[in-house]
Structures are given as C-alpha cells and as structure tokens.
Amino acid sequence: QQQVKQSPQSLIVQKGGISIINCAYENTAFDYFPWYQQFPGKGPALLIAIRPDVSEKKEGRFTISFNKSAKQFSLHIMDSQPGDSATYFCAALITGYALNFGKGTSLLVTP
Amino acid sequence: NAGVTQTPKFRILKIGQSMTLQCAQDMNHNYMYWYRQDPGMGLKLIYYSVGAGITDKGEVPNGYNVSRSTTEDFPLRLELAAPSQTSVYFCASSYSGGGPSGANVLTFGAGSRLTVL
C-alpha cells in the first residue's frame, strides 16, 4: 500500500510558469517530508524538505506548502526553467525508519 | 570524496542466474538502503541497514538478500534471477535514519540497471 500518494504522474509547463506537485499521506506519525529531484540516468538528490510544525518553506524558486490538518503537502516551482525538467519524488519519514516515497512526477518545462 | 558508488552500472542476467550488486560509501554513514525503481512506481525499499551487522527487510525483500559486514559496504544479492527483478536498483546512505535533521539526508548512488531475460 502506497503510504504517500503523489499527483500528477506527469506535468508539462511552459518556461516561466509555475509547476505544482501534490502529495498526501495518512500516517500522522510522519515527522519529516523531503522532496527529491532525479535527472535521467542519475540517482535522486534532496531538493528541499519540511517539518510538520512549519506551514511553508522556501528555497530560491522552490517552495513546500504543508497542510497538517489536511495531511497534504505540495511543491511549487516558480519561474520554471527547462533545466528543472526532471522527475520529482515526495517522501515521508517516521523517525528511525526508512523513507516512504511517492510514485514520482515527471516534469517537462518547454522553452 | 566519491559518495555512494554502485557497480555494475548495467547487467543482463538469464533467468535463474545469481549476482551481487555492489554498494560502497565513503562518508562514514551508519544507515544504508537498497531501493528498486520501476517506471511509474516510484522507489520501493528492498532492505536497509542501521549499522554493521544489522539488516532489516523493507517493502519488497522477496528474492533478495543483503549483508553488512562493514560500515562502508552493503551488497545486494539476487539468488535466482526472475524477469520481475528487471529494474533499476539504487543504493543510498545517510548518517542517521530518523528525525528532521540534516543528518537524515539520503545520498544516492547513480544506479544499477538490471535486465533479466
């Protein structure tokens, strides 16, 4: 059973637009929510992460919005660039255990 | 500083053959993991280890075995390869396995693409 549900599966955005990827979870014991970015032929790499006691975290053009009551969190990529084209995974962690990943979103930013 | 090194990068196996995917990290990380990635299915945890001599099953352990005799190495063994094991395998490591701290960041290797025919 997928513990973290991610949508959409694929996304096409024009250069300069906003990319939005959504994730939902059920287990309220999760205490850490990272996003990983993966380019073709490479392993995933940490992009940005948030704790459940914070509603928003911003790093450059990347922002995580977190809604604890709805058990949802999302990644916003502002001013999307062709170099952002990659697969994005949301994940959730319970302290002391391994990460649970969403199924991933393939993002294509067109010029 | 090499990070997480996986070998081989590519391998084709015949059904029933055995092989070992190698993983080594030079960051003195305590935790190591093996994930498999299938198209549209995300990353699924096969096995993980919290330190030398300690391993535990993840979500999809059937058909695989692991060992952790040193902090640096975490090999994944496939005993009787089956077409269902065709996948891209990623090894990862982290300093600690839990908690919202910087030490929990997973560092992934570049992956090993395995095809079983």
GROMACS .gro file of C-alpha atoms in nm:
model
  228
    1GLN     CA    1   0.000   0.000   0.000
    2GLN     CA    2   0.141   0.336  -0.106
    3GLN     CA    3   0.181   0.543   0.209
    4VAL     CA    4   0.243   0.864   0.018
    5LYS     CA    5   0.019   0.945  -0.277
    6GLN     CA    6   0.161   1.182  -0.537
    7SER     CA    7  -0.004   1.360  -0.828
    8PRO     CA    8   0.008   1.430  -1.114
    9GLN     CA    9   0.209   1.149  -1.270
   10SER     CA   10   0.335   1.385  -1.540
   11LEU     CA   11   0.329   1.760  -1.590
   12ILE     CA   12   0.410   1.991  -1.878
   13VAL     CA   13   0.471   2.359  -1.800
   14GLN     CA   14   0.586   2.644  -2.016
   15LYS     CA   15   0.905   2.827  -1.930
   16GLY     CA   16   0.834   3.092  -1.671
   17GLY     CA   17   0.523   2.917  -1.544
   18ILE     CA   18   0.451   2.764  -1.203
   19SER     CA   19   0.483   2.388  -1.156
   20ILE     CA   20   0.277   2.236  -0.876
   21ILE     CA   21   0.308   1.880  -0.749
   22ASN     CA   22   0.085   1.748  -0.474
   23CYS     CA   23   0.126   1.474  -0.215
   24ALA     CA   24  -0.100   1.328   0.051
   25TYR     CA   25  -0.040   1.093   0.341
   26GLU     CA   26  -0.241   0.913   0.607
   27ASN     CA   27   0.006   0.828   0.882
   28THR     CA   28   0.021   1.116   1.130
   29ALA     CA   29   0.342   0.973   1.276
   30PHE     CA   30   0.540   1.102   0.978
   31ASP     CA   31   0.769   1.379   1.103
   32TYR     CA   32   0.980   1.476   0.802
   33PHE     CA   33   0.877   1.546   0.445
   34PRO     CA   34   1.155   1.580   0.185
   35TRP     CA   35   1.136   1.626  -0.189
   36TYR     CA   36   1.390   1.459  -0.416
   37GLN     CA   37   1.480   1.555  -0.772
   38GLN     CA   38   1.604   1.300  -1.021
   39PHE     CA   39   1.758   1.368  -1.362
   40PRO     CA   40   1.771   1.090  -1.625
   41GLY     CA   41   2.044   0.838  -1.555
   42LYS     CA   42   2.113   0.977  -1.210
   43GLY     CA   43   2.011   0.892  -0.858
   44PRO     CA   44   1.762   1.113  -0.672
   45ALA     CA   45   1.902   1.408  -0.481
   46LEU     CA   46   1.747   1.604  -0.196
   47LEU     CA   47   1.585   1.924  -0.319
   48ILE     CA   48   1.405   2.069  -0.017
   49ALA     CA   49   1.243   1.935   0.300
   50ILE     CA   50   0.997   2.045   0.566
   51ARG     CA   51   0.891   1.951   0.918
   52PRO     CA   52   0.523   1.923   1.009
   53ASP     CA   53   0.539   2.216   1.252
   54VAL     CA   54   0.611   2.454   0.962
   55SER     CA   55   0.349   2.555   0.707
   56GLU     CA   56   0.583   2.675   0.434
   57LYS     CA   57   0.948   2.658   0.340
   58LYS     CA   58   1.109   2.842   0.054
   59GLU     CA   59   1.448   2.792  -0.105
   60GLY     CA   60   1.503   3.003  -0.413
   61ARG     CA   61   1.236   2.917  -0.670
   62PHE     CA   62   1.125   2.608  -0.479
   63THR     CA   63   0.858   2.622  -0.207
   64ILE     CA   64   0.697   2.350   0.002
   65SER     CA   65   0.349   2.420   0.135
   66PHE     CA   66   0.237   2.195   0.420
   67ASN     CA   67  -0.120   2.149   0.546
   68LYS     CA   68  -0.106   1.933   0.858
   69SER     CA   69  -0.483   1.916   0.913
   70ALA     CA   70  -0.545   1.801   0.556
   71LYS     CA   71  -0.238   1.573   0.560
   72GLN     CA   72  -0.120   1.721   0.234
   73PHE     CA   73   0.192   1.892   0.111
   74SER     CA   74   0.295   2.032  -0.222
   75LEU     CA   75   0.597   2.153  -0.416
   76HIS     CA   76   0.576   2.477  -0.609
   77ILE     CA   77   0.842   2.565  -0.865
   78MET     CA   78   0.820   2.932  -0.955
   79ASP     CA   79   0.950   3.068  -1.287
   80SER     CA   80   1.001   2.710  -1.411
   81GLN     CA   81   1.303   2.660  -1.638
   82PRO     CA   82   1.388   2.388  -1.892
   83GLY     CA   83   1.669   2.282  -1.657
   84ASP     CA   84   1.402   2.193  -1.400
   85SER     CA   85   1.280   1.911  -1.626
   86ALA     CA   86   1.324   1.602  -1.411
   87THR     CA   87   1.131   1.353  -1.203
   88TYR     CA   88   1.026   1.475  -0.860
   89PHE     CA   89   0.951   1.249  -0.566
   90CYS     CA   90   0.783   1.348  -0.244
   91ALA     CA   91   0.861   1.136   0.059
   92ALA     CA   92   0.771   1.099   0.424
   93LEU     CA   93   0.962   0.965   0.718
   94ILE     CA   94   0.894   0.838   1.065
   95THR     CA   95   1.190   0.893   1.296
   96GLY     CA   96   1.415   0.587   1.295
   97TYR     CA   97   1.262   0.429   0.987
   98ALA     CA   98   1.324   0.446   0.616
   99LEU     CA   99   1.173   0.698   0.377
  100ASN     CA  100   0.843   0.625   0.204
  101PHE     CA  101   0.843   0.767  -0.147
  102GLY     CA  102   0.559   0.876  -0.370
  103LYS     CA  103   0.544   0.734  -0.723
  104GLY     CA  104   0.703   1.041  -0.877
  105THR     CA  105   0.607   1.320  -1.115
  106SER     CA  106   0.778   1.361  -1.449
  107LEU     CA  107   0.807   1.736  -1.515
  108LEU     CA  108   0.879   1.877  -1.859
  109VAL     CA  109   0.936   2.251  -1.892
  110THR     CA  110   0.904   2.362  -2.253
  111PRO     CA  111   1.102   2.659  -2.391
  112ASN     CA  112   3.503   1.210  -0.188
  113ALA     CA  113   3.317   0.958  -0.407
  114GLY     CA  114   2.990   0.944  -0.208
  115VAL     CA  115   2.793   0.627  -0.291
  116THR     CA  116   2.943   0.402  -0.557
  117GLN     CA  117   2.742   0.127  -0.724
  118THR     CA  118   2.871  -0.146  -0.952
  119PRO     CA  119   2.793  -0.264  -1.211
  120LYS     CA  120   2.604   0.013  -1.392
  121PHE     CA  121   2.441  -0.231  -1.632
  122ARG     CA  122   2.393  -0.606  -1.627
  123ILE     CA  123   2.192  -0.861  -1.823
  124LEU     CA  124   2.110  -1.188  -1.650
  125LYS     CA  125   1.944  -1.506  -1.762
  126ILE     CA  126   1.656  -1.645  -1.558
  127GLY     CA  127   1.789  -1.846  -1.265
  128GLN     CA  128   2.132  -1.686  -1.258
  129SER     CA  129   2.269  -1.521  -0.945
  130MET     CA  130   2.457  -1.200  -0.900
  131THR     CA  131   2.557  -0.938  -0.646
  132LEU     CA  132   2.512  -0.565  -0.682
  133GLN     CA  133   2.788  -0.384  -0.500
  134CYS     CA  134   2.746  -0.063  -0.300
  135ALA     CA  135   3.011   0.128  -0.114
  136GLN     CA  136   3.005   0.465   0.064
  137ASP     CA  137   3.294   0.667   0.196
  138MET     CA  138   3.100   0.916   0.411
  139ASN     CA  139   3.104   0.709   0.731
  140HIS     CA  140   2.726   0.686   0.715
  141ASN     CA  141   2.557   0.447   0.955
  142TYR     CA  142   2.242   0.382   0.753
  143MET     CA  143   2.237   0.219   0.410
  144TYR     CA  144   1.946   0.127   0.187
  145TRP     CA  145   1.860  -0.058  -0.130
  146TYR     CA  146   1.570   0.067  -0.341
  147ARG     CA  147   1.434  -0.050  -0.673
  148GLN     CA  148   1.276   0.187  -0.921
  149ASP     CA  149   1.025   0.076  -1.179
  150PRO     CA  150   0.860   0.311  -1.431
  151GLY     CA  151   0.566   0.495  -1.275
  152MET     CA  152   0.606   0.309  -0.946
  153GLY     CA  153   0.847   0.530  -0.757
  154LEU     CA  154   1.114   0.394  -0.527
  155LYS     CA  155   1.044   0.083  -0.323
  156LEU     CA  156   1.263  -0.017  -0.030
  157ILE     CA  157   1.413  -0.366  -0.054
  158TYR     CA  158   1.640  -0.383   0.251
  159TYR     CA  159   1.809  -0.141   0.484
  160SER     CA  160   2.079  -0.146   0.748
  161VAL     CA  161   2.128   0.076   1.051
  162GLY     CA  162   2.486  -0.034   1.107
  163ALA     CA  163   2.739  -0.310   1.050
  164GLY     CA  164   2.590  -0.650   1.127
  165ILE     CA  165   2.230  -0.522   1.133
  166THR     CA  166   1.989  -0.552   0.841
  167ASP     CA  167   1.612  -0.541   0.806
  168LYS     CA  168   1.354  -0.603   0.539
  169GLY     CA  169   1.182  -0.324   0.353
  170GLU     CA  170   0.867  -0.328   0.145
  171VAL     CA  171   0.979  -0.572  -0.128
  172PRO     CA  172   1.251  -0.808   0.009
  173ASN     CA  173   1.148  -1.133  -0.160
  174GLY     CA  174   1.414  -1.270  -0.394
  175TYR     CA  175   1.693  -1.062  -0.243
  176ASN     CA  176   1.948  -1.093   0.034
  177VAL     CA  177   2.186  -0.845   0.193
  178SER     CA  178   2.474  -0.839   0.434
  179ARG     CA  179   2.655  -0.557   0.614
  180SER     CA  180   2.992  -0.673   0.739
  181THR     CA  181   3.149  -0.325   0.731
  182THR     CA  182   3.020   0.031   0.764
  183GLU     CA  183   3.125   0.106   0.407
  184ASP     CA  184   2.975  -0.183   0.210
  185PHE     CA  185   2.619  -0.307   0.159
  186PRO     CA  186   2.594  -0.564  -0.121
  187LEU     CA  187   2.258  -0.684  -0.257
  188ARG     CA  188   2.239  -1.044  -0.376
  189LEU     CA  189   1.991  -1.190  -0.620
  190GLU     CA  190   1.994  -1.569  -0.584
  191LEU     CA  191   1.763  -1.690  -0.864
  192ALA     CA  192   1.700  -1.406  -1.104
  193ALA     CA  193   1.346  -1.369  -1.237
  194PRO     CA  194   1.208  -1.132  -1.504
  195SER     CA  195   1.017  -0.949  -1.227
  196GLN     CA  196   1.353  -0.834  -1.093
  197THR     CA  197   1.423  -0.633  -1.406
  198SER     CA  198   1.459  -0.283  -1.263
  199VAL     CA  199   1.693  -0.001  -1.176
  200TYR     CA  200   1.847  -0.050  -0.833
  201PHE     CA  201   1.962   0.237  -0.618
  202CYS     CA  202   2.178   0.220  -0.311
  203ALA     CA  203   2.163   0.509  -0.067
  204SER     CA  204   2.315   0.604   0.264
  205SER     CA  205   2.255   0.852   0.545
  206TYR     CA  206   2.429   0.942   0.867
  207SER     CA  207   2.120   0.882   1.074
  208GLY     CA  208   1.791   0.728   0.977
  209GLY     CA  209   1.548   0.936   1.164
  210GLY     CA  210   1.444   1.280   1.259
  211PRO     CA  211   1.414   1.606   1.072
  212SER     CA  212   1.780   1.692   1.083
  213GLY     CA  213   2.041   1.747   0.818
  214ALA     CA  214   2.195   1.414   0.910
  215ASN     CA  215   1.897   1.236   0.766
  216VAL     CA  216   1.961   1.339   0.406
  217LEU     CA  217   1.991   1.035   0.183
  218THR     CA  218   2.276   1.028  -0.065
  219PHE     CA  219   2.201   0.804  -0.361
  220GLY     CA  220   2.431   0.622  -0.596
  221ALA     CA  221   2.393   0.652  -0.973
  222GLY     CA  222   2.200   0.326  -1.001
  223SER     CA  223   2.246  -0.022  -1.149
  224ARG     CA  224   2.022  -0.121  -1.438
  225LEU     CA  225   1.945  -0.492  -1.432
  226THR     CA  226   1.765  -0.685  -1.706
  227VAL     CA  227   1.661  -1.046  -1.657
  228LEU     CA  228   1.581  -1.237  -1.975
   0.00000   0.00000   0.00000
